[in-house]
XYZ file of C-alpha atoms in Angstrom:
770
model
C -32.403 4.037 16.888
C -36.467 4.351 16.727
C -38.406 1.378 17.912
C -35.699 -0.152 19.840
C -36.800 -1.027 23.453
C -34.797 0.228 26.448
C -32.410 -2.423 28.103
C -32.726 -3.211 32.004
C -29.782 -4.797 33.411
C -30.593 -7.260 36.445
C -27.598 -8.363 38.413
C -28.493 -11.985 40.011
C -26.619 -14.278 41.910
C -26.905 -17.834 43.136
C -29.566 -17.203 45.550
C -32.614 -18.542 43.457
C -35.110 -17.252 46.035
C -33.776 -13.439 45.766
C -33.062 -13.443 42.020
C -36.564 -14.482 41.299
C -37.828 -11.885 43.436
C -35.950 -9.242 41.979
C -36.958 -10.197 38.129
C -40.749 -10.202 39.581
C -40.151 -6.788 40.855
C -38.434 -5.698 37.612
C -41.325 -6.968 35.413
C -43.948 -5.122 37.564
C -42.001 -1.930 37.692
C -41.623 -1.814 33.986
C -45.066 -3.613 33.248
C -46.448 -0.251 31.227
C -42.879 0.371 29.522
C -41.289 -1.303 26.470
C -38.217 -2.564 27.973
C -35.935 -5.724 27.314
C -34.425 -7.295 30.281
C -30.845 -8.370 30.254
C -29.811 -11.061 33.037
C -26.404 -10.449 34.322
C -24.701 -13.095 35.892
C -20.916 -12.673 37.328
C -19.164 -15.746 38.315
C -16.221 -14.680 40.542
C -13.790 -17.132 42.104
C -10.221 -17.704 42.820
C -8.457 -19.055 39.674
C -6.217 -21.469 41.740
C -8.795 -22.864 44.254
C -11.995 -25.123 43.639
C -15.139 -25.465 46.064
C -15.131 -28.896 47.582
C -17.153 -30.664 50.726
C -14.095 -29.743 52.919
C -14.135 -26.285 51.677
C -11.829 -24.285 49.321
C -8.759 -26.330 48.177
C -5.908 -25.375 45.658
C -6.443 -26.680 42.334
C -3.171 -28.335 42.369
C -4.356 -30.733 44.948
C -7.207 -32.092 42.830
C -6.595 -34.582 40.151
C -7.064 -33.304 36.526
C -10.296 -35.725 36.001
C -11.824 -34.453 39.251
C -10.953 -30.492 38.313
C -12.369 -30.874 35.087
C -15.706 -32.743 36.585
C -15.910 -29.882 38.898
C -15.756 -27.583 36.012
C -18.515 -29.083 34.399
C -20.513 -29.203 37.176
C -20.321 -25.743 37.911
C -21.096 -24.869 34.238
C -24.167 -26.851 34.352
C -25.483 -25.367 37.584
C -24.996 -22.200 36.274
C -26.883 -22.836 32.897
C -29.836 -24.347 34.796
C -30.117 -21.146 37.103
C -29.774 -18.782 34.143
C -32.393 -20.925 32.332
C -34.570 -20.597 35.511
C -34.205 -16.780 35.450
C -35.076 -16.671 31.631
C -38.203 -18.719 32.273
C -39.573 -16.364 34.893
C -39.485 -13.798 31.876
C -41.519 -16.098 29.561
C -43.224 -13.825 27.040
C -43.711 -11.100 29.218
C -40.824 -9.129 27.813
C -37.773 -9.975 25.618
C -34.830 -11.281 27.911
C -31.167 -12.349 27.164
C -28.352 -13.761 29.418
C -25.071 -11.987 29.492
C -22.873 -14.535 31.858
C -19.411 -13.539 32.786
C -17.312 -16.533 33.251
C -14.658 -17.098 35.916
C -13.068 -13.479 36.996
C -10.510 -12.614 39.516
C -11.873 -9.389 40.391
C -14.757 -9.006 42.847
C -18.353 -8.862 41.296
C -18.998 -5.296 42.106
C -15.696 -3.986 40.415
C -16.645 -6.304 37.214
C -20.054 -4.578 37.318
C -18.867 -1.080 37.490
C -16.443 -1.753 34.433
C -19.466 -3.260 32.495
C -21.413 -0.316 33.163
C -18.951 1.873 31.248
C -18.174 -0.792 28.480
C -21.663 -1.635 27.735
C -23.174 1.885 28.449
C -25.662 0.491 31.062
C -28.395 3.181 31.654
C -30.603 1.209 33.965
C -29.169 -1.442 36.588
C -31.133 -3.297 39.043
C -29.487 -5.231 42.063
C -31.116 -7.601 44.364
C -29.475 -8.169 47.949
C -29.933 -10.791 50.498
C -30.166 -10.014 54.226
C -30.824 -12.539 56.583
C -32.322 -12.301 59.897
C -29.061 -13.368 61.675
C -26.784 -10.765 60.052
C -23.022 -12.221 58.980
C -20.152 -11.145 56.914
C -21.908 -12.014 53.780
C -24.862 -9.372 54.585
C -21.914 -6.574 55.153
C -20.227 -7.734 51.932
C -23.593 -7.190 50.002
C -23.992 -3.958 51.625
C -20.430 -2.760 50.761
C -20.686 -3.730 47.329
C -23.813 -1.790 46.736
C -22.050 1.330 48.213
C -19.256 0.830 45.874
C -21.240 0.532 42.739
C -23.122 3.250 43.759
C -20.127 5.558 44.263
C -17.948 4.364 41.192
C -20.954 4.183 38.549
C -20.895 6.707 35.619
C -23.324 9.409 35.779
C -25.674 8.310 32.975
C -26.485 4.956 35.036
C -29.658 4.702 36.922
C -29.277 2.313 40.018
C -32.208 0.489 41.587
C -31.457 -1.689 44.819
C -34.111 -4.288 45.906
C -34.406 -6.843 48.856
C -36.926 -9.478 49.218
C -38.617 -8.322 46.117
C -39.068 -4.452 47.535
C -37.328 -1.240 46.231
C -34.871 -0.165 48.871
C -32.949 2.721 47.262
C -32.914 4.391 43.875
C -30.022 6.429 42.735
C -30.638 8.464 39.493
C -27.875 8.892 36.882
C -27.409 12.595 37.649
C -27.316 12.039 41.365
C -23.737 13.460 41.605
C -21.760 16.113 43.642
C -19.755 16.490 46.463
C -22.115 15.664 49.314
C -23.451 12.620 47.467
C -23.622 10.223 50.734
C -25.307 12.924 52.763
C -27.984 13.293 50.014
C -28.611 9.560 49.798
C -28.819 9.337 53.621
C -31.367 12.372 53.628
C -33.332 10.332 50.799
C -33.123 7.047 53.248
C -34.393 9.008 56.278
C -37.420 10.346 54.190
C -38.277 6.950 53.307
C -37.787 5.868 57.031
C -40.096 8.471 58.142
C -42.921 7.352 55.557
C -42.339 3.314 56.410
C -40.530 2.756 59.565
C -39.404 -0.860 58.543
C -36.824 -2.886 57.355
C -36.079 -0.686 54.427
C -35.201 2.325 56.729
C -32.650 -0.061 58.754
C -31.340 -1.047 55.441
C -30.841 2.416 54.471
C -28.894 3.034 57.841
C -26.816 -0.057 57.307
C -25.809 1.112 53.509
C -24.806 4.626 55.057
C -23.162 4.103 58.651
C -21.803 7.503 58.849
C -25.393 9.042 58.697
C -26.730 10.565 61.612
C -29.169 8.278 63.647
C -32.747 8.850 62.926
C -34.678 10.535 65.767
C -37.677 7.793 65.645
C -35.313 5.064 66.261
C -37.293 2.179 67.833
C -34.745 -0.106 68.732
C -34.889 -1.630 72.157
C -31.989 -1.732 74.543
C -29.356 -4.351 73.753
C -28.745 -7.292 76.329
C -25.999 -5.025 78.058
C -26.907 -1.483 77.356
C -24.150 -0.249 79.951
C -21.367 1.416 77.387
C -18.841 0.129 79.959
C -19.668 -3.585 79.056
C -18.097 -2.859 75.450
C -15.068 -4.848 74.913
C -11.991 -2.730 74.263
C -9.864 -5.643 72.718
C -9.437 -5.958 68.901
C -9.058 -9.550 69.030
C -11.688 -11.315 66.771
C -11.371 -14.527 68.621
C -12.023 -13.003 72.096
C -15.085 -11.412 71.115
C -16.325 -14.101 68.671
C -19.513 -15.102 70.939
C -20.400 -11.373 71.875
C -20.630 -10.761 67.985
C -22.487 -13.776 67.312
C -24.982 -12.697 70.202
C -25.162 -9.159 68.899
C -25.942 -10.340 65.404
C -28.818 -12.530 66.782
C -30.296 -9.830 68.917
C -29.914 -7.188 65.933
C -32.000 -9.467 63.594
C -34.795 -9.987 66.319
C -34.830 -6.237 66.699
C -35.766 -5.626 63.265
C -39.386 -7.243 63.706
C -39.740 -5.223 67.012
C -39.038 -2.138 64.857
C -42.013 -2.996 62.751
C -44.105 -3.703 65.505
C -43.350 -0.673 67.673
C -44.220 1.503 64.630
C -47.775 -0.184 64.415
C -48.334 0.417 68.187
C -47.229 4.097 67.897
C -49.639 4.911 65.427
C -52.278 3.191 67.364
C -51.475 5.136 70.316
C -51.277 8.162 68.708
C -54.797 7.799 67.373
C -56.039 6.905 71.240
C -54.264 9.982 72.350
C -56.408 12.140 70.159
C -59.418 10.292 70.908
C -59.232 10.968 74.731
C -58.250 14.656 74.111
C -61.679 15.249 72.148
C -63.435 13.530 75.123
C -61.939 15.812 77.404
C -62.519 19.041 75.347
C -66.318 17.943 74.913
C -67.604 16.269 78.190
C -65.695 17.732 81.142
C -66.049 21.052 82.908
C -63.129 23.415 83.181
C -61.854 22.459 86.517
C -61.928 18.679 85.732
C -60.319 19.443 82.385
C -57.623 21.159 84.028
C -57.030 18.049 86.411
C -56.911 16.049 83.477
C -54.597 18.162 81.536
C -52.146 18.155 84.866
C -52.487 14.308 84.823
C -51.686 14.297 81.288
C -48.703 16.365 81.529
C -47.503 14.179 84.221
C -47.955 11.200 81.921
C -46.245 13.207 78.878
C -43.145 13.972 81.342
C -42.683 10.188 81.987
C -42.763 9.568 78.455
C -40.483 12.139 77.700
C -37.896 10.739 80.615
C -38.538 7.252 78.949
C -37.629 8.762 75.693
C -34.639 10.210 76.971
C -33.539 6.994 78.443
C -34.320 5.190 75.172
C -32.201 7.793 73.301
C -29.167 7.068 75.593
C -29.723 3.317 74.739
C -29.577 4.154 71.189
C -26.249 5.648 71.657
C -24.856 2.827 73.200
C -26.291 0.430 70.507
C -24.680 2.716 67.921
C -21.175 2.352 69.720
C -21.698 -1.279 69.895
C -22.784 -1.506 66.323
C -19.559 0.369 65.444
C -17.455 -1.948 67.690
C -18.932 -4.981 65.770
C -18.484 -3.437 62.389
C -14.945 -2.360 63.127
C -14.051 -5.631 64.290
C -15.776 -7.477 61.318
C -13.644 -4.868 58.594
C -10.405 -5.794 60.687
C -11.119 -9.337 60.399
C -12.121 -9.273 56.525
C -8.890 -7.451 56.196
C -6.740 -10.335 58.057
C -8.563 -12.824 56.013
C -7.877 -11.066 52.673
C -4.020 -10.714 53.646
C -3.898 -14.341 54.407
C -5.612 -15.238 51.203
C -3.206 -13.147 49.087
C -0.384 -14.801 51.000
C -1.347 -17.958 50.313
C -2.101 -17.019 46.354
C 1.484 -15.489 46.288
C 3.133 -18.416 47.888
C 1.311 -20.862 45.394
C 2.515 -18.275 42.490
C 5.954 -18.608 43.843
C 5.927 -22.352 44.152
C 4.396 -22.539 40.669
C 7.336 -20.200 39.429
C 9.927 -22.528 41.174
C 8.358 -25.524 39.844
C 8.501 -24.162 36.127
C 12.093 -23.069 36.696
C 13.198 -26.718 37.927
C 11.208 -28.045 34.926
C 13.109 -25.700 32.408
C 16.452 -26.787 33.917
C 15.463 -30.623 33.886
C 14.494 -30.199 30.078
C 17.879 -28.317 29.306
C 19.911 -31.050 31.126
C 17.855 -33.740 29.130
C 18.640 -31.781 25.985
C 22.326 -31.465 26.765
C 22.675 -35.338 27.372
C 20.835 -36.055 23.831
C 22.991 -33.560 22.482
C 25.842 -35.324 23.689
C 24.722 -38.739 22.686
C 24.208 -37.531 19.343
C 27.698 -36.264 19.154
C 29.391 -38.972 20.311
C 27.154 -41.250 17.706
C 28.348 -38.948 14.959
C 32.156 -38.912 16.389
C 32.004 -42.955 16.040
C 30.306 -42.842 12.624
C 33.175 -40.309 11.528
C 35.787 -42.545 13.000
C 34.537 -45.548 10.965
C 34.273 -43.407 7.841
C 37.915 -42.070 8.374
C 38.865 -45.806 8.691
C 37.345 -46.667 5.276
C 38.788 -43.629 3.585
C 42.277 -44.555 4.402
C 41.675 -48.242 3.389
C 40.423 -46.889 -0.184
C 42.382 -43.676 -0.808
C 43.741 -44.991 -4.099
C 40.138 -46.135 -5.128
C 38.804 -42.548 -4.168
C 41.695 -40.929 -6.194
C 40.392 -42.599 -9.242
C 36.680 -41.843 -8.492
C 37.475 -38.411 -8.178
C 39.450 -38.203 -11.138
C 36.378 -39.785 -13.141
C 34.171 -36.835 -11.282
C 36.152 -34.240 -12.545
C 36.102 -35.424 -16.100
C 32.285 -35.608 -15.739
C 32.218 -32.088 -13.975
C 34.197 -30.632 -17.110
C 32.009 -32.597 -19.617
C 28.910 -31.100 -17.614
C 30.580 -27.444 -17.687
C 30.988 -27.605 -21.281
C 27.213 -28.759 -21.677
C 26.403 -25.635 -19.119
C 28.358 -23.279 -21.318
C 26.391 -24.535 -24.431
C 23.094 -24.169 -22.496
C 24.235 -20.564 -21.736
C 24.470 -19.980 -25.426
C 21.099 -21.278 -26.105
C 19.703 -19.103 -23.122
C 21.402 -16.330 -24.789
C 19.655 -16.375 -27.641
C 16.426 -16.989 -26.182
C 17.192 -13.794 -24.216
C 17.456 -11.961 -27.293
C 14.287 -13.029 -28.451
C 12.673 -12.020 -25.333
C 14.028 -8.724 -25.496
C 12.817 -8.143 -28.841
C 9.464 -9.427 -27.888
C 9.701 -6.789 -25.103
C 10.597 -3.797 -27.381
C 7.287 -4.778 -29.238
C 5.344 -4.748 -26.092
C 6.997 -1.344 -25.317
C 6.025 0.085 -28.669
C 2.333 -1.188 -27.972
C 2.340 0.212 -24.422
C 3.736 3.528 -25.929
C 0.589 3.460 -28.521
C -1.848 3.176 -25.936
C -0.547 5.853 -23.660
C -3.074 8.750 -23.366
C -1.770 10.835 -20.435
C -2.208 14.568 -21.265
C -3.130 17.671 -18.998
C -4.003 21.041 -19.685
C -2.002 23.745 -17.848
C -3.004 27.325 -16.698
C -1.004 30.552 -17.734
C -0.294 30.951 -14.005
C 1.125 27.353 -13.541
C 3.374 27.898 -16.299
C 4.655 31.459 -15.099
C 5.347 29.973 -11.532
C 7.286 26.902 -12.946
C 9.761 29.573 -15.369
C 9.661 32.185 -12.602
C 7.410 34.332 -15.061
C 9.320 33.089 -18.313
C 12.786 34.766 -16.755
C 15.772 34.739 -18.733
C 17.888 32.451 -16.581
C 15.525 29.748 -17.229
C 15.402 30.257 -20.835
C 17.438 27.118 -22.767
C 17.155 28.038 -26.267
C 15.833 30.432 -28.638
C 14.472 29.568 -32.014
C 12.476 31.019 -34.969
C 9.569 29.200 -33.565
C 9.514 30.269 -30.207
C 11.486 30.083 -26.888
C 12.184 26.992 -24.856
C 12.394 27.470 -21.015
C 13.357 24.925 -18.425
C 10.525 24.811 -15.328
C 9.711 22.661 -12.442
C 6.098 21.636 -11.762
C 5.229 19.522 -8.941
C 8.759 18.802 -8.095
C 9.795 17.538 -11.474
C 11.853 19.344 -14.145
C 10.100 20.204 -17.308
C 10.631 21.910 -20.887
C 8.177 24.383 -21.620
C 8.064 25.649 -25.223
C 6.479 29.064 -25.886
C 5.691 29.789 -29.449
C 6.875 32.811 -31.139
C 3.793 35.762 -30.912
C 4.210 36.224 -34.678
C 3.153 32.796 -35.557
C -0.566 33.818 -35.299
C -2.446 30.517 -35.358
C -5.847 30.249 -33.812
C -6.691 28.572 -30.504
C -8.705 25.866 -32.482
C -5.399 25.374 -34.736
C -3.343 24.947 -31.392
C -5.669 22.468 -29.863
C -6.064 20.423 -33.119
C -2.188 20.146 -33.190
C -2.012 19.374 -29.261
C -4.647 16.518 -30.111
C -2.297 14.947 -32.565
C 0.736 15.373 -30.641
C -0.967 13.668 -27.317
C -1.984 10.745 -29.493
C 1.397 9.871 -30.785
C 3.459 8.238 -28.056
C 6.787 6.237 -28.484
C 9.689 5.462 -26.011
C 12.055 7.479 -28.225
C 9.850 10.444 -28.979
C 9.902 13.343 -26.534
C 6.933 12.863 -24.234
C 4.381 15.723 -24.187
C 3.059 16.257 -20.680
C 0.387 19.034 -21.548
C -0.369 22.342 -23.133
C -1.591 25.570 -22.040
C -4.045 26.911 -24.952
C -3.788 30.411 -23.259
C -0.276 31.064 -23.846
C 0.021 28.528 -26.710
C 2.797 26.658 -24.965
C 3.757 23.131 -24.901
C 4.893 21.284 -21.748
C 7.592 18.293 -22.607
C 9.607 16.194 -20.485
C 12.953 17.652 -19.536
C 16.028 16.020 -21.046
C 19.259 16.949 -19.273
C 21.787 16.310 -21.631
C 20.589 18.532 -24.451
C 20.697 17.479 -28.165
C 23.298 15.592 -30.284
C 23.947 19.158 -31.778
C 25.427 20.253 -28.233
C 27.164 16.769 -27.728
C 28.813 16.422 -31.351
C 29.308 20.033 -31.999
C 29.641 21.898 -29.021
C 30.119 25.567 -29.317
C 32.953 27.426 -27.352
C 32.167 28.927 -24.204
C 32.301 32.552 -24.565
C 31.330 33.393 -20.698
C 34.186 33.800 -18.029
C 36.401 31.052 -17.496
C 34.932 30.260 -13.992
C 31.778 29.462 -15.798
C 30.285 26.229 -14.203
C 28.580 25.131 -17.721
C 27.832 21.499 -17.681
C 30.024 19.665 -20.097
C 28.381 17.463 -22.694
C 28.821 13.930 -22.365
C 31.401 11.640 -23.963
C 29.594 9.179 -26.562
C 31.386 6.032 -26.910
C 31.105 4.126 -30.295
C 28.538 1.729 -29.070
C 26.266 4.386 -27.359
C 26.623 6.156 -30.967
C 25.209 3.041 -32.579
C 22.509 2.741 -30.012
C 21.328 6.339 -30.420
C 21.271 5.789 -34.223
C 19.040 3.122 -33.954
C 16.784 4.410 -31.247
C 16.371 7.316 -33.803
C 15.619 5.254 -36.663
C 13.013 3.386 -34.555
C 11.291 6.543 -33.735
C 11.122 7.976 -37.260
C 10.183 4.349 -38.498
C 7.054 4.669 -35.969
C 6.233 8.185 -37.514
C 6.049 6.808 -40.964
C 3.787 3.888 -39.751
C 0.949 6.044 -38.138
C -2.388 5.615 -39.601
C -4.681 6.590 -40.979
C -1.915 8.659 -42.619
C 1.625 8.407 -42.254
C 3.676 11.594 -40.301
C 6.915 12.916 -41.379
C 9.386 14.590 -39.162
C 10.526 16.992 -42.019
C 13.481 18.486 -39.716
C 15.412 15.553 -38.424
C 18.781 16.799 -37.501
C 21.243 16.640 -34.450
C 19.604 19.528 -32.902
C 16.105 17.680 -32.293
C 17.632 14.406 -31.591
C 17.799 14.809 -27.208
C 19.241 12.739 -24.732
C 18.141 11.879 -21.020
C 19.975 11.198 -18.102
C 21.178 7.668 -19.740
C 21.864 8.874 -23.314
C 18.766 7.323 -24.502
C 17.740 9.229 -27.774
C 14.490 11.100 -27.541
C 13.489 12.638 -31.091
C 11.732 16.029 -30.722
C 9.875 18.758 -32.916
C 8.286 16.541 -35.400
C 5.446 17.733 -37.762
C 1.583 17.026 -37.010
C 0.255 17.065 -40.483
C -0.030 14.299 -43.010
C 3.129 13.421 -44.933
C 3.568 12.562 -48.608
C 6.126 10.260 -49.861
C 8.604 13.203 -50.519
C 8.519 13.725 -46.905
C 9.192 10.314 -46.140
C 12.318 10.303 -48.558
C 13.397 13.509 -47.058
C 13.368 11.781 -43.446
C 15.403 8.897 -44.643
C 18.058 10.961 -46.263
C 18.225 13.134 -43.216
C 18.831 10.008 -41.343
C 21.726 9.081 -43.330
C 23.393 12.131 -42.885
C 22.954 11.961 -39.433
C 24.575 8.535 -39.479
C 27.591 10.027 -41.345
C 28.089 13.006 -38.923
C 27.947 10.384 -35.908
C 30.718 8.107 -37.787
C 32.757 11.334 -39.042
C 32.453 13.539 -36.275
C 31.500 16.605 -38.872
C 28.746 18.660 -39.389
C 29.274 18.938 -43.113
C 28.028 16.129 -45.322
C 31.213 15.421 -47.461
C 32.461 12.115 -46.528
C 35.697 11.482 -45.076
C 37.707 9.450 -42.454
C 36.463 9.835 -39.102
C 37.658 8.765 -35.785
C 35.506 5.615 -35.333
C 36.949 3.977 -38.652
C 38.687 1.273 -36.636
C 35.736 0.363 -34.613
C 33.464 -2.854 -35.388
C 30.460 -1.914 -37.701
C 31.545 1.300 -39.218
C 31.558 -0.246 -42.673
C 28.057 -1.625 -42.335
C 26.972 1.618 -40.845
C 28.555 3.709 -43.929
C 26.980 1.517 -46.111
C 23.545 1.992 -44.473
C 24.148 5.637 -44.403
C 25.028 6.084 -48.116
C 21.932 3.985 -48.997
C 19.862 6.321 -46.923
C 21.483 9.443 -48.669
C 21.314 8.447 -52.455
C 17.784 7.329 -51.901
C 18.386 3.516 -52.325
C 16.546 2.990 -49.202
C 12.636 3.602 -49.589
C 11.259 2.407 -46.300
C 12.555 3.126 -42.663
C 11.539 -0.461 -41.656
C 14.648 -1.909 -43.735
C 16.934 0.728 -41.957
C 15.630 -0.161 -38.424
C 16.091 -3.987 -39.342
C 19.657 -3.152 -40.529
C 20.366 -1.216 -37.376
C 19.210 -4.022 -34.981
C 21.287 -6.600 -36.672
C 24.367 -4.241 -36.540
C 23.874 -3.594 -32.813
C 23.709 -7.550 -32.327
C 26.667 -7.920 -34.286
C 28.603 -5.284 -32.383
C 27.343 -6.713 -28.788
C 28.856 -10.167 -29.977
C 32.129 -9.463 -31.693
C 33.580 -5.820 -30.941
C 36.743 -5.426 -28.739
C 35.881 -3.515 -25.824
C 38.812 -2.145 -23.745
C 38.747 -2.159 -19.756
C 40.710 -2.570 -16.765
C 43.658 -0.243 -17.497
C 43.945 -1.205 -21.395
C 43.287 -4.872 -21.491
C 41.530 -6.070 -24.127
C 38.559 -8.993 -23.978
C 37.291 -10.463 -27.070
C 33.920 -11.891 -27.855
C 31.903 -9.987 -25.105
C 28.940 -11.558 -24.680
C 25.857 -9.034 -24.906
C 24.372 -10.286 -21.574
C 27.399 -9.288 -19.609
C 27.194 -5.640 -20.691
C 25.143 -3.267 -18.650
C 22.285 -1.582 -20.883
C 22.802 1.513 -19.531
C 26.672 2.053 -19.621
C 27.239 -0.743 -22.595
C 30.081 -1.934 -20.270
C 30.961 -5.351 -18.827
C 29.165 -5.366 -15.449
C 31.091 -6.069 -12.230
C 28.152 -6.131 -9.680
C 24.996 -7.036 -11.907
C 21.536 -6.700 -10.011
C 18.133 -7.588 -11.474
C 15.606 -4.828 -11.495
C 11.809 -4.996 -11.438
C 11.741 -5.191 -15.440
C 13.505 -8.516 -15.171
C 16.833 -7.002 -16.806
C 20.263 -7.111 -15.177
C 22.277 -3.579 -14.423
C 25.450 -2.522 -13.034
C 24.595 -1.620 -9.313
C 25.924 1.804 -9.625
C 24.460 2.721 -12.810
C 20.771 1.562 -11.930
C 21.142 3.074 -8.538
C 21.864 6.426 -10.494
C 18.867 6.042 -12.579
C 16.254 5.289 -9.800
C 18.069 8.346 -7.625
C 17.385 10.506 -10.626
C 13.753 10.145 -10.213
C 12.930 7.699 -12.988
C 10.222 4.831 -12.183
C 10.427 3.255 -15.814
C 12.680 0.778 -17.143
C 15.647 1.818 -19.077
C 15.095 -1.106 -21.616
C 11.464 -0.859 -22.151
C 10.577 2.491 -20.910
C 7.631 0.904 -18.988
C 6.840 1.706 -15.502
C 8.887 -0.614 -13.127
C 6.792 -3.074 -11.010
C 8.898 -2.001 -8.104
C 12.305 -0.641 -7.036
C 13.703 -3.730 -5.497
C 17.416 -4.741 -6.698
C 18.259 -8.364 -6.307
C 21.941 -9.511 -6.712
C 22.384 -11.658 -9.860
C 25.204 -14.087 -8.591
C 24.840 -16.520 -11.450
C 25.758 -13.612 -14.124
C 28.319 -12.441 -11.932
C 29.973 -15.770 -11.637
C 29.725 -16.135 -15.436
C 31.374 -12.719 -15.844
C 34.128 -13.709 -13.276
C 35.007 -17.013 -15.240
C 34.801 -15.121 -18.554
C 37.305 -12.607 -17.199
C 39.742 -15.423 -16.214
C 39.703 -16.949 -19.519
C 40.217 -14.034 -21.678
C 42.465 -11.951 -19.309
C 45.958 -11.238 -21.465
């Protein structure tokens, strides 16, 4: 982001002097640039050990109060240290603190992970090297080497010591020879400054060749034979300490010798100029010979000094080897102690768990014994009061019978309330149907693809007004009506008709999905059971005997009454449309279609406004349809039918004759009478089930709304109604996501067993079984 200053991460430790020197170097180095400083502090330590005046002790050996006090003290010291670092930055640069709490990993490994996680581009590390080198100095150097080798390529590393830059590793310094390049860079700096920085460069890269200008003096014992061959740390401890003390003193001598060397070189140059300017030729030759002899002596001294350097290098390698082995042993011992501590804690946890289990078993046994004693006392009381309990139980039984009778009464009341709710749901369903406005414009290519280019095998019916095809759009079966080309009406007229059709929605009117103006085709929902004409008056199959044409479904008497009521509801809805009433004008069995669950859907109704004669014609056609359903004949002549013995035939015949004779003027009265007739059939009809056994007075709540049969395994669907499990499963499996009762979209497809209704049905079966 533009305007945002670059972040420089500065890794500091508990050494306040070195940390302050590092921060001062950072502020001076980037004084001319806009940067922000992030003070990085990693607090590493063993989790199970604490620092005490007696050294590091296991945390388990310290009391909880002392352990908490130690933690608070450590936290306070760290906060004061970081506050002091922040005060150095003051108002010079923007500064913040990143404090990493107790970590089980070494600090250099944590820093490498932070470089990748925080995408650190600039990192400054300050190191502390004392005059008397120790294992801490070696660890600091090793940590710096680890960070340099494992850091990502985008990070630039700066290493400082005592407030001076020692080493810079750019973010793109990578490659197979990384250590050799690093050594060459340090050697170059050593030539420029033969000081402490050059010595530190050789310590950071111990594998690089020794510089030719090494000014180390001879060790106290320069003979290579004096090096100890033993690998024991204890046997060489005094020699290692002596060697580190000498190494610390030799650093200062190196800096002094560098200064003397520069002065001697200037004096030699001055003497040579004097020889060339003042002496004669023979004197000059003699002086040169003497000078050559001096140089030979100096060369011999340098040769001896080089041999001493080799011996010092061997001694340094020997000391480092012993230190590395000692560190490995100490690390191994620490790991062993930690492992032992972990094992002890694990064993302790197991013992505690076993103790808890034994305690729980004892408590359980006590409770069982207490319960058994209480039960023994209760049994004794029962034996003494057996006769009294018998009378009490008989009284309770009488109360239970009375309560059962009261429950049955409440069930009847709830049944009445359920009918009221059902009617309200129907009203809500009709209102929802009125507000539905989904309609889609299809292209000719989509309809051709759905009907396989209007092939003959996809054709369902051929009529005077056009052809009806079965199609499939988006994995859904649809019915596509292609108007007869001879009926020449304009696109404007077709669109006006579609606008009217799309605005008329009712649960028992065939749903219009969309239309294609180009082909003058209308897309309807597909109804698999065809029309009432196919069901009531099927035509003989003239095809071969092995034809697999689907047989029309059987319509029992309750289904017929329901279909007539649904048809009357749809026609009554058309008559009540506003601003002008709509009439069907062609209400006949062929225009009443049935879906998968034998629900009636009226189709092919007119779209222009109707007059009173059209309304009267629809009422008369409905009466004829009622007689056809009652008699099972296509002709209008009354006669005895197969359903005369069923409940409600007399009332239906009366309603039908009133419609045919013109005694009924409004469809609202027909709808109301059909609802009353359906209620009476649900409460009083005789249903034959279970192999011919008769059951009287079947409560309507016991009947499945889909099959109209007494339910065996009722389940509540997402619409709140109960259905036979097999029937509602088939409904959902066929692709429906609407309620069979309200035709509204189901909230979900979860089916919940209705155990209460199932129990009531079973009681009813026991009472009325012959």
